[in-house]
Amino acid sequence: MDDFLPIPQDEIASTLASVTTQYGEAVSTRIQPILMANIKNGRFETFSANQPHALELYVDRLVEGFFKYHNYFEKLQIEKDNLIWTSLQEKISYWVFHIFVNKGFDTEYANTELVPELTQEASIQILKARFTYDTEIEPWAYQIVRATCFKFMRSAMKKSAIPADQLLELDDALENNLPDNKQRLDDPAKENHAALLAAINRLSPERREVILQKYFYEYASEEIAENTHKTVAAVYSMHFNAIENLRKILSD
Amino acid sequence: MKEHEFPQDMHQLEDGLQRLIEDLKRLNTSGTEILARDEDSLSLIVDEALKGVDIRTRYPAFYDHLLRSFALRSLFIECVQDLKETVSAEVINTFQVKPANLAFLHRSEPTQISPEPHWKVTLQRSAEQLMTAFFAPQMSMRGADSSHEPSITLLRSEFLMQDTTYSVILQGRLHDTRDDILLLSLNVSAAAGKFQPLQSSLQWGNFKTSIAVSHEGDTPLPDLPFSSVFNDSLDEIVSDLHLTLTVAA
């Protein structure tokens, strides 16, 4: 199973051969292990999403990422350049702070205790990690920082575990308040479109606007962000919140 | 901001409702499962979202997982927000910027980057390139001893693997008395960095061999029968050559 690849070896070989032709063997030999690792961890499969010429497009993306970032990573991980690390650590410490404050931690405690410790820990993880070259640095590094923070939170929560009997009661209470999955919309044929239109009209104006633009006018999230003067992140958030709202309205 | 109303066109309205119903059907408000592959791919998807790619249309499978897992959805939104969202002045003001602590960079123990499970390099030459090497007007001469048959450089390359730059030359030499085989040798050396033993695997037509390269310099390979790579009339190479080198465990 370890050697199972979702694409034939000869397709990989011919794609890498075209990299060799275009950029030289030195680049091709650097790209190969990155590609193989990304195929094995599923990133390529996610990227491909049944796109035609997916491997070619993905390798182009890796090559682009390689040219953009391999010097940076040489400095970061091999030379351990102080200037680069100083700049990155500022970002890491801010992310650590933001993650904990968003989870309801006290800002003073986050600043004095958590940020110094977890910035160090996340930096060590980034120093040791392999960059995937199919993304910008920030989303990749942020995932590592976030995983480090959540590992810390899980370990801290284990130390203050709630007694098992109380946990059971709490779980039961939560279970009773969750929407029943059986209430989900199972049969679109029976759906009353008028009820759905009415439910859309009960959304907040901003969420209603996102739903209309997304589903009825088929705008991409970036276009909706431009139209509504919001960030793309806010549009995704409003979109998912809006359909959760709709489901709740229709279930009531 | 221009506000939109429901489309007047009935088809457009029906299509929109249908798309929305599909999403509502898949929406799960309590799913806590996140597939390992989705977690591994999250930075790629977040990167795409930040670049304005529409995840619903470009990554339908991942979008489906977003709808079906509340946990993945929350994680995705948090990541996009933390990386892009404008942070309120109140939060910025409470963040205390401290001098970077780079002590971890200079600890005595060396940093070990965990090796890739399959850290290998595959070099290849097409049949056309090999034909050129074989039938070049002047084949490269190895050494000054003219009693030897001339050697043919089948492949020459340099590559970086685990902080070492390796130089590789695969050569063939005609046999002194037999005309149906080629004597092969593989020369590997570390051009920069520390040499580590390698496992070589050569595939050329029907010829396959795997041999350990435990030291720098020449390593002889088994003899190659011409019939395994040439056509029946032995005047054209019909197979590409693939040489794979792996760092020995």
XYZ file of C-alpha atoms in Angstrom:
501
model
C 0.000 0.000 0.000
C 2.882 2.392 0.722
C 3.835 2.391 -2.922
C 0.313 2.911 -4.221
C 0.119 5.993 -6.392
C -3.114 7.425 -7.812
C -1.365 8.175 -11.096
C 0.773 5.912 -13.286
C 4.532 6.089 -12.798
C 5.100 6.677 -16.509
C 2.858 9.758 -16.424
C 4.908 11.100 -13.522
C 8.135 10.279 -15.355
C 7.059 11.993 -18.574
C 5.847 15.087 -16.708
C 9.167 15.312 -14.877
C 10.977 14.775 -18.165
C 9.281 17.877 -19.541
C 10.455 19.771 -16.434
C 13.978 18.560 -17.206
C 13.662 19.777 -20.783
C 12.328 23.157 -19.755
C 14.271 23.915 -16.571
C 17.128 21.406 -16.431
C 17.782 18.256 -14.501
C 18.782 20.070 -11.297
C 15.260 21.510 -10.968
C 13.586 18.265 -11.991
C 15.469 16.262 -9.372
C 14.470 18.768 -6.691
C 10.841 18.718 -7.768
C 10.522 14.926 -7.864
C 10.650 14.214 -4.097
C 8.344 17.178 -3.406
C 5.849 15.839 -5.930
C 6.041 12.283 -4.595
C 5.513 13.464 -1.016
C 2.534 15.607 -2.063
C 1.021 12.718 -3.998
C 1.361 10.445 -0.988
C -0.166 12.881 1.489
C -3.157 13.542 -0.787
C -2.461 17.172 -1.697
C -2.174 16.357 -5.372
C -5.449 14.429 -5.339
C -7.171 17.367 -3.677
C -5.683 19.722 -6.255
C -6.531 17.524 -9.226
C -10.298 17.436 -8.500
C -10.861 15.681 -11.845
C -9.271 18.540 -13.761
C -7.832 17.684 -17.166
C -4.006 17.797 -17.261
C -3.984 18.008 -13.471
C -0.508 16.559 -13.037
C 0.979 18.949 -15.561
C -0.735 21.913 -13.889
C 0.294 20.751 -10.439
C 3.933 20.287 -11.426
C 3.897 23.774 -13.001
C 2.658 25.058 -9.683
C 5.419 23.235 -7.798
C 8.054 24.610 -10.154
C 6.684 28.109 -9.671
C 6.715 27.625 -5.901
C 10.195 26.191 -6.041
C 11.602 29.191 -7.904
C 9.784 31.560 -5.615
C 10.684 29.988 -2.289
C 13.620 27.613 -2.399
C 16.157 30.361 -1.605
C 13.976 31.510 1.261
C 13.852 27.997 2.689
C 17.603 27.556 2.258
C 18.031 30.646 4.400
C 15.303 29.637 6.835
C 16.083 25.965 7.433
C 19.693 25.427 6.370
C 21.420 28.763 7.021
C 19.007 29.641 9.851
C 19.251 33.296 8.916
C 18.481 35.536 11.912
C 16.887 38.289 9.854
C 14.450 35.912 8.158
C 13.596 34.211 11.428
C 13.072 37.514 13.243
C 10.526 38.554 10.643
C 8.788 35.169 10.607
C 8.668 34.960 14.392
C 6.815 38.244 14.568
C 4.142 36.721 12.381
C 4.107 33.445 14.307
C 3.748 35.177 17.658
C 0.854 37.234 16.336
C -0.896 34.127 15.025
C -0.394 32.369 18.379
C -1.866 35.362 20.171
C -4.801 35.583 17.803
C -5.605 31.849 18.018
C -5.681 31.846 21.816
C -7.592 35.115 22.155
C -10.161 33.829 19.637
C -10.586 30.772 21.827
C -11.384 32.981 24.791
C -8.015 33.032 26.551
C -7.111 36.091 28.585
C -5.038 38.546 26.508
C -2.553 39.190 29.321
C -2.032 35.461 29.910
C -1.722 34.918 26.164
C 0.879 37.679 25.854
C 3.029 36.772 28.821
C 2.799 32.984 29.002
C 1.462 31.427 25.838
C 2.957 33.526 23.065
C 6.628 33.153 24.104
C 6.364 29.394 24.712
C 4.289 28.472 21.687
C 6.128 30.799 19.314
C 9.289 28.872 20.198
C 7.596 25.512 19.791
C 5.965 26.438 16.469
C 9.273 27.855 15.206
C 10.998 24.539 15.941
C 8.252 22.698 14.066
C 8.616 25.047 11.075
C 12.377 24.612 11.131
C 11.930 20.849 10.819
C 8.959 20.726 8.449
C 9.045 20.205 4.720
C 7.508 22.955 2.658
C 5.004 21.700 0.095
C 5.742 24.331 -2.589
C 2.107 24.283 -3.787
C 1.009 27.167 -1.581
C 2.289 30.485 -0.301
C 4.278 30.304 2.911
C 1.667 31.887 5.179
C -1.119 29.273 4.894
C 1.458 26.489 5.267
C 3.192 28.047 8.280
C -0.109 29.045 9.841
C -1.291 25.401 9.797
C 1.806 24.395 11.726
C 1.325 27.198 14.246
C -2.329 26.290 14.668
C -1.582 22.583 15.105
C 1.027 23.469 17.743
C -1.435 25.674 19.632
C -4.208 23.067 19.507
C -1.869 20.327 20.664
C -1.049 22.553 23.639
C -4.759 23.211 24.299
C -5.604 19.495 24.175
C -2.803 18.653 26.561
C -3.826 21.482 28.922
C -7.445 20.296 28.845
C -6.429 16.723 29.651
C -4.678 17.982 32.774
C -7.926 19.561 33.978
C -10.256 16.823 32.846
C -13.877 16.979 33.922
C -14.948 13.907 35.907
C -16.384 11.223 33.666
C -19.860 11.141 35.264
C -20.339 14.871 34.726
C -19.119 14.561 31.158
C -21.856 12.033 30.430
C -24.560 14.347 31.687
C -23.163 17.233 29.695
C -23.009 15.132 26.537
C -26.615 14.070 27.018
C -27.705 17.652 27.509
C -25.904 18.753 24.372
C -27.277 15.844 22.368
C -30.830 16.803 23.256
C -30.311 20.350 22.044
C -28.696 19.537 18.722
C -30.856 19.683 15.619
C -32.121 16.264 14.700
C -30.455 15.011 11.528
C -33.693 13.297 10.553
C -35.160 16.724 10.085
C -32.812 17.315 7.170
C -34.226 18.040 3.759
C -34.275 14.560 2.305
C -36.494 14.882 -0.700
C -35.995 17.918 -2.923
C -39.070 16.964 -4.946
C -41.232 17.538 -1.903
C -39.554 20.794 -1.038
C -41.682 23.800 -1.101
C -39.717 26.350 -3.061
C -41.891 29.104 -1.706
C -40.879 28.147 1.818
C -37.228 28.297 0.867
C -37.646 31.688 -0.777
C -39.417 32.907 2.341
C -36.619 31.519 4.508
C -34.040 33.379 2.415
C -35.980 36.576 3.017
C -35.730 35.998 6.758
C -31.929 36.062 6.666
C -30.009 39.194 7.628
C -29.587 41.528 4.617
C -25.880 40.686 4.288
C -26.384 36.922 4.380
C -29.365 37.137 2.037
C -27.208 39.074 -0.413
C -24.465 36.420 -0.294
C -26.999 33.629 -0.899
C -28.577 35.458 -3.832
C -25.260 36.265 -5.453
C -23.811 32.796 -4.824
C -26.701 30.554 -5.848
C -28.911 32.600 -8.142
C -26.330 34.767 -9.897
C -23.442 32.302 -9.532
C -20.790 34.823 -8.572
C -17.482 33.478 -7.288
C -16.590 34.322 -3.692
C -14.065 36.934 -4.795
C -16.660 38.687 -6.944
C -19.110 38.680 -4.052
C -16.371 40.130 -1.846
C -15.909 42.967 -4.344
C -19.654 43.535 -4.721
C -20.269 43.611 -0.986
C -17.040 45.365 0.039
C -16.108 42.435 2.293
C -13.063 40.222 2.452
C -13.141 36.794 0.796
C -12.878 35.288 4.277
C -15.962 37.194 5.393
C -17.871 35.987 2.336
C -17.053 32.337 3.088
C -18.043 32.852 6.694
C -21.340 34.549 5.766
C -22.076 31.919 3.139
C -21.729 28.970 5.512
C -23.485 30.798 8.327
C -26.344 31.686 5.978
C -26.994 28.106 4.914
C -26.810 26.965 8.549
C -29.393 29.664 9.312
C -31.591 28.517 6.447
C -31.500 24.945 7.627
C -32.500 26.056 11.084
C -35.345 28.256 9.789
C -36.652 25.403 7.643
C -36.388 22.928 10.521
C -38.331 25.138 12.937
C -23.618 48.227 -2.561
C -26.055 47.045 -5.205
C -28.655 44.749 -3.664
C -29.805 41.759 -5.670
C -33.324 40.439 -5.941
C -34.545 36.980 -6.918
C -34.152 36.508 -10.658
C -37.240 37.088 -12.782
C -36.201 34.309 -15.146
C -37.892 31.136 -13.906
C -35.095 28.827 -15.078
C -32.494 30.905 -13.305
C -34.632 30.917 -10.170
C -35.256 27.155 -10.272
C -31.583 26.406 -10.907
C -30.542 28.592 -8.005
C -33.031 26.942 -5.676
C -31.869 23.525 -6.781
C -28.228 24.376 -6.083
C -29.157 25.703 -2.679
C -31.251 22.629 -1.840
C -28.321 20.395 -2.814
C -26.093 22.264 -0.372
C -28.751 22.250 2.364
C -29.115 18.496 1.977
C -25.388 17.980 2.469
C -24.995 20.462 5.307
C -24.159 18.876 8.608
C -24.136 21.113 11.669
C -22.558 18.632 14.036
C -20.032 16.584 12.049
C -16.772 16.550 13.985
C -14.765 14.288 11.729
C -11.921 15.736 9.686
C -10.248 13.370 7.253
C -6.465 13.283 7.508
C -6.199 14.078 3.816
C -8.416 17.138 4.198
C -6.322 18.353 7.101
C -3.132 17.781 5.094
C -4.605 19.667 2.143
C -6.122 22.508 4.125
C -3.287 24.993 3.569
C -3.602 24.415 -0.184
C -7.347 25.119 -0.119
C -6.956 28.125 2.164
C -4.261 29.471 -0.133
C -6.607 29.070 -3.082
C -9.472 30.750 -1.246
C -7.224 33.690 -0.330
C -6.227 33.994 -3.982
C -9.891 34.289 -4.935
C -10.442 30.779 -6.280
C -14.029 29.652 -5.823
C -13.753 26.471 -3.758
C -17.306 25.364 -4.584
C -16.611 25.101 -8.299
C -12.872 24.389 -8.428
C -12.721 21.870 -5.569
C -16.193 20.255 -5.437
C -15.052 17.232 -3.400
C -13.408 19.393 -0.756
C -16.426 21.714 -0.750
C -18.620 18.680 -0.180
C -16.486 17.764 2.837
C -16.776 21.344 4.084
C -20.546 21.027 4.032
C -20.557 17.612 5.654
C -18.131 18.373 8.467
C -18.865 21.199 10.847
C -15.369 20.840 12.279
C -13.669 21.167 8.887
C -15.900 24.108 8.010
C -15.027 25.921 11.230
C -11.346 25.190 10.754
C -11.416 26.475 7.183
C -13.209 29.691 8.130
C -10.881 30.326 11.072
C -7.814 29.812 8.898
C -9.044 32.131 6.160
C -10.063 34.721 8.726
C -6.810 34.590 10.688
C -4.771 34.995 7.546
C -6.828 37.662 5.867
C -9.403 39.228 8.100
C -8.832 42.759 9.199
C -8.199 42.578 12.902
C -9.916 45.048 15.133
C -7.804 47.803 16.605
C -8.800 46.572 20.050
C -7.130 43.205 19.485
C -4.074 44.751 17.848
C -3.589 47.091 20.780
C -3.557 44.251 23.271
C -0.874 42.303 21.381
C 2.590 42.985 22.820
C 5.349 42.603 20.234
C 8.387 41.042 21.873
C 11.926 40.680 20.543
C 12.393 37.453 18.636
C 13.881 34.599 20.636
C 16.125 32.682 18.276
C 17.863 30.524 20.884
C 16.331 27.385 19.390
C 18.326 27.928 16.202
C 21.614 27.508 17.979
C 21.044 24.501 20.190
C 23.900 22.002 20.189
C 21.913 19.081 18.797
C 21.647 19.084 15.016
C 18.249 19.693 13.529
C 16.959 16.490 12.032
C 14.602 16.935 9.169
C 12.631 13.753 9.034
C 13.500 11.955 5.817
C 10.940 11.497 3.108
C 9.653 7.935 3.046
C 10.818 7.524 -0.541
C 13.715 9.910 -0.953
C 14.897 9.010 -4.387
C 15.906 10.418 -7.703
C 15.026 8.993 -11.079
C 17.174 10.006 -14.033
C 16.208 9.123 -17.536
C 17.434 9.232 -21.089
C 15.178 8.847 -24.081
C 15.913 6.304 -26.805
C 16.749 9.236 -29.124
C 19.321 10.655 -26.688
C 20.861 7.192 -26.307
C 21.052 6.733 -30.063
C 23.000 9.993 -30.258
C 25.359 8.794 -27.530
C 25.870 5.437 -29.225
C 26.365 6.618 -32.741
C 28.143 9.907 -32.127
C 30.920 10.537 -34.636
C 33.504 10.302 -31.885
C 32.729 8.292 -28.807
C 34.443 9.483 -25.654
C 37.707 7.739 -24.941
C 38.340 6.571 -21.448
C 41.939 6.964 -20.399
C 44.890 6.749 -22.694
C 44.952 2.992 -23.062
C 43.995 2.432 -26.662
C 43.766 -1.308 -26.167
C 40.386 -0.729 -24.490
C 37.235 -0.355 -26.498
C 35.902 3.216 -26.320
C 33.404 3.962 -23.614
C 30.002 5.497 -24.217
C 28.560 7.946 -21.744
C 24.941 6.908 -21.496
C 23.962 9.295 -18.742
C 25.698 12.042 -16.822
C 23.992 14.070 -14.162
C 24.313 15.923 -10.896
C 21.584 16.064 -8.308
C 21.057 17.136 -4.724
C 19.733 14.586 -2.275
C 19.652 15.032 1.490
C 22.164 17.896 1.496
C 24.679 16.076 -0.710
C 25.304 16.860 -4.352
C 25.991 13.637 -6.193
C 27.671 13.307 -9.546
C 26.586 10.275 -11.562
C 27.987 8.846 -14.781
C 26.627 5.697 -16.344
C 28.961 4.340 -18.968
C 28.926 1.432 -21.380
C 31.905 -0.212 -23.043
C 31.965 -2.770 -25.836
C 33.265 -6.171 -24.855
C 36.743 -7.079 -26.121
C 35.646 -10.365 -27.706
C 31.841 -10.470 -27.727
C 29.694 -8.235 -29.869
C 26.315 -8.957 -28.272
C 26.785 -7.335 -24.891
C 27.663 -3.987 -23.357
C 29.744 -3.732 -20.163
C 28.136 -1.237 -17.826
C 29.597 0.722 -14.958
C 28.118 3.319 -12.693
C 30.334 6.019 -11.269
C 28.911 7.907 -8.308
C 30.724 10.526 -6.262
C 29.788 13.285 -3.856
C 30.557 16.600 -5.543
C 29.569 18.446 -2.363
C 28.619 17.107 1.045
C 29.016 13.671 2.555
C 28.639 10.589 0.413
C 25.968 8.187 1.651
C 25.555 4.652 0.283
C 22.885 4.464 -2.394
C 20.739 1.782 -3.915
C 20.684 1.926 -7.691
C 18.050 0.488 -9.937
C 18.472 0.504 -13.697
C 15.700 -0.268 -16.113
C 16.384 -0.167 -19.827
C 14.058 -2.104 -22.068
C 13.930 -5.696 -20.863
C 17.075 -5.199 -18.832
C 16.561 -4.646 -15.128
C 19.155 -4.634 -12.405
C 19.392 -3.369 -8.875
C 22.699 -2.974 -7.109
C 24.054 -1.247 -4.000
C 26.493 1.619 -4.465
C 28.399 1.433 -1.219
C 31.383 3.608 -2.118
C 32.401 6.461 -4.349
C 33.866 5.626 -7.744
C 33.050 2.889 -10.245
C 30.560 0.150 -9.475
C 30.292 -2.516 -12.184
C 26.795 -3.512 -13.258
C 25.754 -6.778 -14.918
C 26.392 -7.034 -18.664
C 23.649 -5.703 -20.872
C 22.552 -7.844 -23.838
C 22.014 -5.573 -26.859
C 18.884 -7.526 -27.689
C 17.151 -6.089 -24.626
C 17.327 -2.481 -25.846
C 17.856 -2.585 -29.633
C 15.434 -3.538 -32.383
C 15.732 -6.894 -34.150
C 18.180 -5.607 -36.710
C 20.284 -4.093 -33.901
C 20.536 -0.705 -35.563
C 18.108 1.297 -33.434
C 17.625 1.703 -29.691
C 13.948 1.307 -28.930
C 13.765 1.822 -25.155
C 14.281 4.714 -22.765
C 16.664 4.294 -19.868
C 15.628 4.920 -16.253
C 18.133 5.019 -13.421
C 16.742 5.345 -9.916
C 18.953 6.136 -6.946
C 17.695 5.879 -3.401
C 19.499 6.702 -0.180
C 20.116 3.326 1.453
C 18.325 2.900 4.777
